[in-house]
Tab-separated table of C-alpha atoms in Angstrom:
chain	number	residue	atom	x	y	z
L	1	UNK	CA	16.030	21.975	-19.837
L	2	UNK	CA	18.356	19.912	-17.630
L	3	UNK	CA	17.773	22.236	-14.661
L	4	UNK	CA	13.993	22.135	-15.221
L	5	UNK	CA	14.015	18.330	-15.269
L	6	UNK	CA	16.160	18.248	-12.132
L	7	UNK	CA	13.714	20.553	-10.316
L	8	UNK	CA	10.777	18.468	-11.563
L	9	UNK	CA	12.337	15.220	-10.323
L	10	UNK	CA	12.906	16.866	-6.944
L	11	UNK	CA	9.270	17.948	-6.819
L	12	UNK	CA	8.035	14.455	-7.759
L	13	UNK	CA	10.241	12.960	-5.039
L	14	UNK	CA	8.818	15.358	-2.429
L	15	UNK	CA	5.260	14.791	-3.686
L	16	UNK	CA	5.481	11.010	-3.366
L	17	UNK	CA	7.227	11.235	0.002
L	18	UNK	CA	4.531	13.563	1.345
L	19	UNK	CA	1.808	11.256	0.000
L	20	UNK	CA	3.317	8.230	1.723
L	21	UNK	CA	4.203	10.205	4.854
L	22	UNK	CA	0.610	11.421	5.019
L	23	UNK	CA	-0.683	7.846	4.887
L	24	UNK	CA	1.857	6.889	7.548
L	25	UNK	CA	0.784	9.803	9.754
L	26	UNK	CA	-2.761	8.458	9.837
L	27	UNK	CA	-2.050	4.906	11.015
L	28	UNK	CA	-0.921	5.575	14.620
L	29	UNK	CA	-3.719	8.060	15.418
L	30	UNK	CA	-6.702	6.766	13.450
L	31	UNK	CA	-7.793	4.222	16.117
L	32	UNK	CA	-8.009	6.910	18.814
L	33	UNK	CA	-9.785	9.373	16.503
L	34	UNK	CA	-12.447	6.812	15.587
L	35	UNK	CA	-12.849	5.814	19.262
L	36	UNK	CA	-13.403	9.467	20.165
L	37	UNK	CA	-15.999	9.992	17.450
L	38	UNK	CA	-18.030	6.859	18.169
L	39	UNK	CA	-17.393	6.969	21.932
L	40	UNK	CA	-17.068	3.218	21.781
L	41	UNK	CA	-14.579	0.396	22.171
L	42	UNK	CA	-11.474	-0.296	20.098
L	43	UNK	CA	-13.306	-3.345	18.671
L	44	UNK	CA	-16.022	-1.152	17.143
L	45	UNK	CA	-13.397	1.365	16.034
L	46	UNK	CA	-11.481	-1.395	14.218
L	47	UNK	CA	-14.534	-2.432	12.210
L	48	UNK	CA	-15.094	1.178	11.115
L	49	UNK	CA	-11.379	1.583	10.381
L	50	UNK	CA	-11.530	-1.350	7.987
L	51	UNK	CA	-14.439	0.167	6.100
L	52	UNK	CA	-12.643	3.537	5.915
L	53	UNK	CA	-9.701	1.806	4.239
L	54	UNK	CA	-12.179	0.043	1.953
L	55	UNK	CA	-13.715	3.418	0.960
L	56	UNK	CA	-10.294	4.828	0.057
L	57	UNK	CA	-9.122	1.738	-1.850
L	58	UNK	CA	-12.438	1.270	-3.687
L	59	UNK	CA	-12.565	4.889	-4.865
L	60	UNK	CA	-8.952	4.689	-5.975
L	61	UNK	CA	-9.699	1.469	-7.859
L	62	UNK	CA	-12.598	3.174	-9.660
L	63	UNK	CA	-10.969	6.504	-10.453
L	64	UNK	CA	-7.264	5.751	-11.031
L	65	UNK	CA	-7.764	4.637	-14.675
L	66	UNK	CA	-9.946	7.704	-15.288
L	67	UNK	CA	-7.345	10.121	-13.947
L	68	UNK	CA	-4.653	8.220	-15.829
L	69	UNK	CA	-6.596	8.746	-19.062
L	70	UNK	CA	-7.142	12.419	-18.233
L	71	UNK	CA	-3.392	12.864	-17.681
L	72	UNK	CA	-2.793	11.423	-21.167
L	73	UNK	CA	-5.204	13.970	-22.620
L	74	UNK	CA	-4.571	17.123	-20.565
L	75	UNK	CA	-1.046	16.464	-19.283
L	76	UNK	CA	0.506	15.282	-16.016
L	77	UNK	CA	0.796	18.664	-14.294
L	78	UNK	CA	-2.918	19.457	-13.748
L	79	UNK	CA	-3.684	15.911	-12.585
L	80	UNK	CA	-0.776	15.930	-10.123
L	81	UNK	CA	-1.840	19.276	-8.651
L	82	UNK	CA	-5.457	18.092	-8.516
L	83	UNK	CA	-4.345	14.973	-6.619
L	84	UNK	CA	-2.405	17.044	-4.093
L	85	UNK	CA	-5.400	19.322	-3.607
L	86	UNK	CA	-7.584	16.270	-2.974
L	87	UNK	CA	-5.207	14.866	-0.359
L	88	UNK	CA	-5.092	18.260	1.355
L	89	UNK	CA	-8.903	18.407	1.489
L	90	UNK	CA	-8.962	14.863	2.883
L	91	UNK	CA	-6.656	15.827	5.735
L	92	UNK	CA	-8.801	18.908	6.464
L	93	UNK	CA	-11.914	16.718	6.687
L	94	UNK	CA	-10.085	14.313	9.009
L	95	UNK	CA	-8.765	17.189	11.142
L	96	UNK	CA	-12.181	18.699	11.847
L	97	UNK	CA	-14.567	15.790	11.287
L	98	UNK	CA	-17.437	16.022	13.815
L	99	UNK	CA	-18.623	12.487	13.030
L	100	UNK	CA	-17.521	9.233	11.421
L	101	UNK	CA	-19.529	10.101	8.307
L	102	UNK	CA	-17.172	12.978	7.592
L	103	UNK	CA	-14.209	10.601	7.864
L	104	UNK	CA	-15.747	8.586	5.034
L	105	UNK	CA	-16.193	11.771	2.972
L	106	UNK	CA	-12.540	12.668	3.463
L	107	UNK	CA	-11.222	9.194	2.672
L	108	UNK	CA	-13.441	8.993	-0.428
L	109	UNK	CA	-12.107	12.313	-1.724
L	110	UNK	CA	-8.534	11.076	-1.166
L	111	UNK	CA	-9.335	7.869	-3.048
L	112	UNK	CA	-10.893	9.714	-5.985
L	113	UNK	CA	-7.945	12.090	-6.351
L	114	UNK	CA	-5.285	9.630	-5.209
L	115	UNK	CA	-3.744	8.934	-8.586
L	116	UNK	CA	-0.586	10.846	-7.729
L	117	UNK	CA	1.596	7.723	-7.752
L	118	UNK	CA	0.475	6.595	-11.217
L	119	UNK	CA	0.729	10.114	-12.649
L	120	UNK	CA	4.075	10.791	-10.949
L	121	UNK	CA	5.632	7.655	-12.440
L	122	UNK	CA	4.239	8.614	-15.857
L	123	UNK	CA	5.818	12.064	-15.386
L	124	UNK	CA	9.194	10.465	-14.637
L	125	UNK	CA	8.885	8.285	-17.750
L	126	UNK	CA	8.160	11.416	-19.826
L	127	UNK	CA	11.299	13.291	-18.784
L	128	UNK	CA	13.745	10.369	-18.501
L	129	UNK	CA	16.116	8.912	-21.076
L	130	UNK	CA	17.927	5.592	-21.272
L	131	UNK	CA	20.831	6.921	-19.223
L	132	UNK	CA	18.895	8.158	-16.184
L	133	UNK	CA	15.616	6.226	-16.279
L	134	UNK	CA	16.640	3.604	-13.708
L	135	UNK	CA	18.113	6.256	-11.423
L	136	UNK	CA	14.976	8.406	-11.628
L	137	UNK	CA	12.649	5.471	-10.940
L	138	UNK	CA	14.929	4.494	-8.053
L	139	UNK	CA	13.950	7.781	-6.431
L	140	UNK	CA	10.343	6.564	-6.377
L	141	UNK	CA	11.354	3.614	-4.192
L	142	UNK	CA	13.462	5.893	-2.001
L	143	UNK	CA	10.530	8.280	-1.527
L	144	UNK	CA	8.266	5.412	-0.490
L	145	UNK	CA	10.867	4.017	1.891
L	146	UNK	CA	11.488	7.347	3.608
L	147	UNK	CA	7.771	8.129	3.794
L	148	UNK	CA	6.914	4.811	5.434
L	149	UNK	CA	9.687	5.297	8.009
L	150	UNK	CA	9.193	8.940	8.992
L	151	UNK	CA	5.400	9.124	8.536
L	152	UNK	CA	4.331	6.751	11.339
L	153	UNK	CA	7.053	8.016	13.687
L	154	UNK	CA	6.062	11.672	13.219
L	155	UNK	CA	2.381	10.715	13.392
L	156	UNK	CA	2.956	8.888	16.663
L	157	UNK	CA	4.868	11.802	18.190
L	158	UNK	CA	2.339	14.428	17.042
L	159	UNK	CA	-0.488	12.171	18.189
L	160	UNK	CA	0.579	12.738	21.798
L	161	UNK	CA	-0.788	16.293	21.380
L	162	UNK	CA	-4.131	14.954	20.152
L	163	UNK	CA	-5.321	12.552	17.427
L	164	UNK	CA	-6.223	15.397	15.044
L	165	UNK	CA	-2.875	17.215	15.134
L	166	UNK	CA	-1.083	14.909	12.598
L	167	UNK	CA	-3.841	15.525	10.054
L	168	UNK	CA	-3.467	19.304	10.393
L	169	UNK	CA	0.287	19.024	9.824
L	170	UNK	CA	-0.260	16.705	6.835
L	171	UNK	CA	-2.796	19.160	5.350
L	172	UNK	CA	-0.374	22.074	5.717
L	173	UNK	CA	2.498	20.139	4.094
L	174	UNK	CA	0.286	19.010	1.206
L	175	UNK	CA	-1.085	22.477	0.447
L	176	UNK	CA	2.426	23.989	0.599
L	177	UNK	CA	3.613	21.322	-1.852
L	178	UNK	CA	0.653	22.029	-4.127
L	179	UNK	CA	1.387	25.775	-4.181
L	180	UNK	CA	5.095	25.116	-4.753
L	181	UNK	CA	4.265	22.760	-7.627
L	182	UNK	CA	1.936	25.314	-9.215
L	183	UNK	CA	4.857	27.713	-9.650
L	184	UNK	CA	7.781	25.375	-10.383
L	185	UNK	CA	6.436	22.183	-11.987
L	186	UNK	CA	6.548	22.251	-15.805
L	187	UNK	CA	4.352	20.050	-17.990
L	188	UNK	CA	6.145	16.882	-19.079
L	189	UNK	CA	3.804	15.579	-21.791
L	190	UNK	CA	4.142	17.450	-25.067
L	191	UNK	CA	0.853	18.252	-26.837
L	192	UNK	CA	1.804	16.159	-29.856
L	193	UNK	CA	2.163	13.102	-27.565
L	194	UNK	CA	-1.270	13.425	-25.979
L	195	UNK	CA	-4.211	11.253	-26.902
L	196	UNK	CA	-7.999	11.553	-26.620
L	197	UNK	CA	-9.706	10.295	-23.476
L	198	UNK	CA	-11.535	7.007	-23.968
L	199	UNK	CA	-14.023	5.519	-21.513
L	200	UNK	CA	-13.313	2.050	-22.889
L	201	UNK	CA	-9.757	2.214	-21.540
L	202	UNK	CA	-10.875	3.717	-18.221
L	203	UNK	CA	-13.004	0.781	-17.085
L	204	UNK	CA	-11.901	-0.137	-13.529
L	205	UNK	CA	-10.269	-3.543	-13.281
L	206	UNK	CA	-10.302	-4.078	-17.037
L	207	UNK	CA	-6.700	-5.257	-16.896
L	208	UNK	CA	-7.798	-8.102	-14.591
L	209	UNK	CA	-9.493	-9.682	-17.595
L	210	UNK	CA	-6.043	-10.131	-19.136
L	211	UNK	CA	-5.261	-12.769	-16.498
L	212	UNK	CA	-7.474	-15.212	-18.450
L	213	UNK	CA	-4.677	-15.360	-21.022
L	214	UNK	CA	-2.322	-16.875	-18.461
L	215	UNK	CA	-4.368	-19.878	-17.305
L	216	UNK	CA	-1.195	-21.919	-16.839
L	217	UNK	CA	-0.047	-19.390	-14.242
L	218	UNK	CA	-3.321	-19.541	-12.317
L	219	UNK	CA	-1.817	-21.221	-9.241
L	220	UNK	CA	1.071	-18.767	-8.945
L	221	UNK	CA	-1.191	-15.755	-9.502
L	222	UNK	CA	-3.581	-17.084	-6.830
L	223	UNK	CA	-0.630	-17.458	-4.424
L	224	UNK	CA	0.422	-13.893	-5.331
L	225	UNK	CA	-3.055	-12.638	-4.426
L	226	UNK	CA	-3.116	-14.569	-1.132
L	227	UNK	CA	0.127	-13.059	0.168
L	228	UNK	CA	-1.186	-9.540	-0.397
L	229	UNK	CA	-4.517	-10.462	1.181
L	230	UNK	CA	-2.763	-12.004	4.198
L	231	UNK	CA	-0.537	-8.941	4.616
L	232	UNK	CA	-3.667	-6.878	5.297
L	233	UNK	CA	-3.692	-8.563	8.712
L	234	UNK	CA	-0.740	-6.312	9.549
L	235	UNK	CA	-1.460	-3.275	7.394
L	236	UNK	CA	-5.100	-2.738	8.308
L	237	UNK	CA	-5.350	-3.616	11.999
L	238	UNK	CA	-1.892	-3.402	13.620
L	239	UNK	CA	-2.785	-0.245	15.565
L	240	UNK	CA	-6.113	-1.601	16.802
L	241	UNK	CA	-4.524	-4.886	17.906
L	242	UNK	CA	-1.673	-3.376	19.948
L	243	UNK	CA	-4.026	-0.880	21.613
L	244	UNK	CA	-6.467	-3.616	22.629
L	245	UNK	CA	-3.803	-6.185	23.589
L	246	UNK	CA	-1.038	-4.057	25.116
L	247	UNK	CA	-2.504	-0.585	25.603
L	248	UNK	CA	0.066	1.051	23.323
L	249	UNK	CA	0.096	4.829	22.843
L	250	UNK	CA	0.163	6.561	19.469
L	251	UNK	CA	3.886	7.189	20.029
L	252	UNK	CA	4.622	3.483	20.524
L	253	UNK	CA	2.560	2.544	17.450
L	254	UNK	CA	4.472	5.075	15.374
L	255	UNK	CA	7.845	3.787	16.574
L	256	UNK	CA	6.876	0.181	15.820
L	257	UNK	CA	5.814	1.085	12.280
L	258	UNK	CA	9.041	3.024	11.805
L	259	UNK	CA	10.890	-0.178	12.727
L	260	UNK	CA	8.802	-2.029	10.123
L	261	UNK	CA	9.869	0.532	7.521
L	262	UNK	CA	13.543	0.096	8.392
L	263	UNK	CA	13.343	-3.709	8.314
L	264	UNK	CA	11.433	-3.777	5.019
L	265	UNK	CA	13.908	-1.303	3.535
L	266	UNK	CA	16.832	-3.501	4.646
L	267	UNK	CA	15.268	-6.634	3.157
L	268	UNK	CA	14.094	-5.061	-0.106
L	269	UNK	CA	17.104	-2.833	-0.617
L	270	UNK	CA	19.915	-5.115	0.492
L	271	UNK	CA	19.161	-8.665	1.618
L	272	UNK	CA	17.284	-9.710	-1.534
L	273	UNK	CA	20.308	-8.892	-3.705
L	274	UNK	CA	22.386	-11.360	-1.687
L	275	UNK	CA	19.840	-14.064	-0.848
L	276	UNK	CA	18.000	-14.385	-4.153
L	277	UNK	CA	21.025	-15.298	-6.319
L	278	UNK	CA	22.097	-17.780	-3.622
L	279	UNK	CA	18.731	-19.497	-3.083
L	280	UNK	CA	17.175	-18.974	-6.504
L	281	UNK	CA	13.619	-17.787	-7.140
L	282	UNK	CA	11.760	-20.968	-6.199
L	283	UNK	CA	13.406	-21.490	-2.811
L	284	UNK	CA	13.116	-17.760	-2.083
L	285	UNK	CA	9.343	-18.052	-2.597
L	286	UNK	CA	8.933	-21.053	-0.256
L	287	UNK	CA	11.225	-19.738	2.478
L	288	UNK	CA	9.779	-16.216	2.250
L	289	UNK	CA	6.196	-17.498	2.520
L	290	UNK	CA	7.226	-19.612	5.527
L	291	UNK	CA	8.789	-16.581	7.256
L	292	UNK	CA	5.610	-14.570	6.631
L	293	UNK	CA	3.427	-17.371	8.014
L	294	UNK	CA	5.556	-17.890	11.128
L	295	UNK	CA	5.730	-14.154	11.801
L	296	UNK	CA	1.937	-13.788	11.594
L	297	UNK	CA	1.451	-16.862	13.798
L	298	UNK	CA	3.789	-15.392	16.431
L	299	UNK	CA	1.935	-12.051	16.327
L	300	UNK	CA	-1.339	-13.885	16.948
L	301	UNK	CA	-0.109	-15.419	20.216
L	302	UNK	CA	2.219	-12.646	21.462
L	303	UNK	CA	1.740	-12.004	25.176
L	304	UNK	CA	4.253	-9.182	25.808
L	305	UNK	CA	4.865	-5.862	24.013
L	306	UNK	CA	8.537	-6.583	23.299
L	307	UNK	CA	7.547	-9.743	21.435
L	308	UNK	CA	5.897	-7.692	18.687
L	309	UNK	CA	9.236	-6.053	17.884
L	310	UNK	CA	11.128	-9.371	17.906
L	311	UNK	CA	8.485	-11.119	15.782
L	312	UNK	CA	8.757	-8.356	13.174
L	313	UNK	CA	12.095	-9.892	12.158
L	314	UNK	CA	10.764	-13.189	10.722
L	315	UNK	CA	7.727	-11.414	9.291
L	316	UNK	CA	9.807	-8.826	7.401
L	317	UNK	CA	12.238	-11.527	6.219
L	318	UNK	CA	9.247	-12.902	4.324
L	319	UNK	CA	9.773	-9.994	1.936
L	320	UNK	CA	12.264	-12.090	-0.038
L	321	UNK	CA	9.325	-13.989	-1.546
L	322	UNK	CA	7.422	-11.224	-3.367
L	323	UNK	CA	10.024	-10.176	-5.956
L	324	UNK	CA	10.998	-13.837	-6.508
L	325	UNK	CA	7.396	-14.860	-7.195
L	326	UNK	CA	6.849	-11.885	-9.490
L	327	UNK	CA	10.059	-12.814	-11.313
L	328	UNK	CA	8.821	-16.388	-11.876
L	329	UNK	CA	5.460	-15.165	-13.163
L	330	UNK	CA	7.100	-12.593	-15.466
L	331	UNK	CA	9.556	-15.194	-16.740
L	332	UNK	CA	6.690	-17.305	-18.053
L	333	UNK	CA	5.129	-14.475	-20.090
L	334	UNK	CA	6.379	-13.164	-23.480
L	335	UNK	CA	8.281	-9.874	-23.391
L	336	UNK	CA	5.646	-8.101	-25.510
L	337	UNK	CA	2.949	-8.897	-22.917
L	338	UNK	CA	4.801	-7.721	-19.801
L	339	UNK	CA	2.929	-4.403	-19.666
L	340	UNK	CA	-0.452	-6.149	-19.668
L	341	UNK	CA	0.724	-8.616	-17.016
L	342	UNK	CA	2.051	-5.937	-14.649
L	343	UNK	CA	-1.134	-3.911	-15.061
L	344	UNK	CA	-3.222	-6.963	-14.202
L	345	UNK	CA	-1.087	-7.780	-11.129
L	346	UNK	CA	-1.365	-4.168	-9.944
L	347	UNK	CA	-5.160	-4.379	-10.255
L	348	UNK	CA	-5.065	-7.628	-8.295
L	349	UNK	CA	-3.129	-5.915	-5.484
L	350	UNK	CA	-5.717	-3.112	-5.504
L	351	UNK	CA	-8.463	-5.711	-5.183
L	352	UNK	CA	-6.836	-7.205	-2.065
L	353	UNK	CA	-6.656	-3.681	-0.597
L	354	UNK	CA	-10.433	-3.460	-1.032
L	355	UNK	CA	-11.321	-6.912	0.317
L	356	UNK	CA	-8.636	-7.352	2.977
L	357	UNK	CA	-9.123	-4.444	5.432
L	358	UNK	CA	-12.826	-4.966	6.258
L	359	UNK	CA	-12.257	-8.741	6.395
L	360	UNK	CA	-9.371	-8.493	8.883
L	361	UNK	CA	-10.712	-5.670	11.052
L	362	UNK	CA	-14.205	-7.175	11.328
L	363	UNK	CA	-12.667	-10.511	12.334
L	364	UNK	CA	-10.705	-8.674	15.044
L	365	UNK	CA	-13.855	-6.782	16.102
L	366	UNK	CA	-15.848	-10.009	16.405
L	367	UNK	CA	-13.278	-11.903	18.483
L	368	UNK	CA	-12.696	-8.941	20.816
L	369	UNK	CA	-16.381	-8.050	21.107
L	370	UNK	CA	-18.964	-9.148	23.691
L	371	UNK	CA	-20.515	-11.835	21.445
L	372	UNK	CA	-17.257	-13.691	20.776
L	373	UNK	CA	-17.315	-17.376	21.821
L	374	UNK	CA	-13.714	-16.866	22.999
L	375	UNK	CA	-11.730	-13.640	23.341
L	376	UNK	CA	-8.871	-13.814	20.842
L	377	UNK	CA	-7.229	-10.564	19.712
L	378	UNK	CA	-4.941	-12.346	17.269
L	379	UNK	CA	-7.653	-13.884	15.065
L	380	UNK	CA	-6.776	-11.779	11.993
L	381	UNK	CA	-3.082	-12.629	12.322
L	382	UNK	CA	-3.974	-16.310	12.573
L	383	UNK	CA	-6.070	-16.109	9.411
L	384	UNK	CA	-3.191	-14.329	7.656
L	385	UNK	CA	-0.826	-17.110	8.748
L	386	UNK	CA	-3.163	-19.778	7.374
L	387	UNK	CA	-3.360	-17.944	4.035
L	388	UNK	CA	0.438	-17.699	3.907
L	389	UNK	CA	0.913	-21.414	4.644
L	390	UNK	CA	-1.679	-22.189	1.949
L	391	UNK	CA	0.344	-20.074	-0.506
L	392	UNK	CA	3.388	-22.334	0.004
L	393	UNK	CA	1.453	-25.432	-1.075
L	394	UNK	CA	-0.334	-23.665	-3.938
L	395	UNK	CA	2.947	-22.318	-5.342
L	396	UNK	CA	4.652	-25.722	-4.991
L	397	UNK	CA	1.782	-27.491	-6.745
L	398	UNK	CA	1.775	-24.916	-9.564
L	399	UNK	CA	5.480	-25.445	-10.186
L	400	UNK	CA	5.580	-29.238	-9.797
L	401	UNK	CA	2.290	-30.565	-11.138
L	402	UNK	CA	2.974	-33.171	-13.790
L	403	UNK	CA	2.648	-31.696	-17.261
L	404	UNK	CA	2.928	-28.105	-16.006
L	405	UNK	CA	4.678	-25.779	-18.447
L	406	UNK	CA	5.454	-23.245	-15.711
L	407	UNK	CA	9.145	-23.015	-14.849
L	408	UNK	CA	10.972	-21.258	-12.051
């Protein structure tokens, strides 16, 4: 049993890393692929890119609770393999898509079947005990970190052979992993622990309704939402911006995103453990938000390629704020309601992934298009900076309004 669990954990680690690597592979080459298909400018490509991200995030938002319920009824193994198969089909569609419409088909399929993260974490919970649970869940973070570092770098390097090559490689890796999992991955959820599927628990965004219970935390939760919305200025249009502004190649985009992965890993994995106990949660929130805002503002007005790498430092230092803010919010909620709270916050993050990309990429498209009153490539970064600065004041007001019961 121990050997089976060890093999299963290894498979889950590889599965999550391939999922994240696959997403990372796409980012450096997607702008060029869209440009090729529409035979248009990077501005038009950016607008379409935002809607492609919307299609993926929206489908995932709709179908994740359904697949989660199905995994509770039929087990984790079939849902995990189904998710891998869906990602593989997505990459095939992207590899051979003759038009933009097929890109939307592929991204929608990936969104529908993209519950691998939720199911994989449930799998780990099934096979873990008190002694190894933290260690096993730590592998999830490690898989994400490695995927976000190596994915964009490999995607950028493969992209030099053509914008479709990374998708072919991602498809091959995913199908190999799916076949491997079919033969070696055991089921983790015993039949006596399964439960019937219920549509009432599979309603998308239902957990968001739980936020009504925490009206006193409204300001902090709004600030939490704004930082994730503002971060879409980087996540959804980085590649389009550096192509339009500096003429970067896929290789350079991949390297820059690999640097982001390293910096984020250093902040999340090391710096927070030192800085947070020293500053405390409240100061970590304010200083982190300020770093985010300054970093985005610097991106908006960068005039040389090297500046983007230097300005990544203050932006990534902003990462000290997220865990601190989540800690404050969690600390003001009873222990028996933590599950509901975390589910609601996760749904809120999903919502920003739906709203943010088309908002940021269409803003970029407008201010780099022919009808713009002034050409300004950094408009989305500027908006993100404004949202981050607003978060500082909202969080401060929530914590210091007279009569507030919220404590840091």
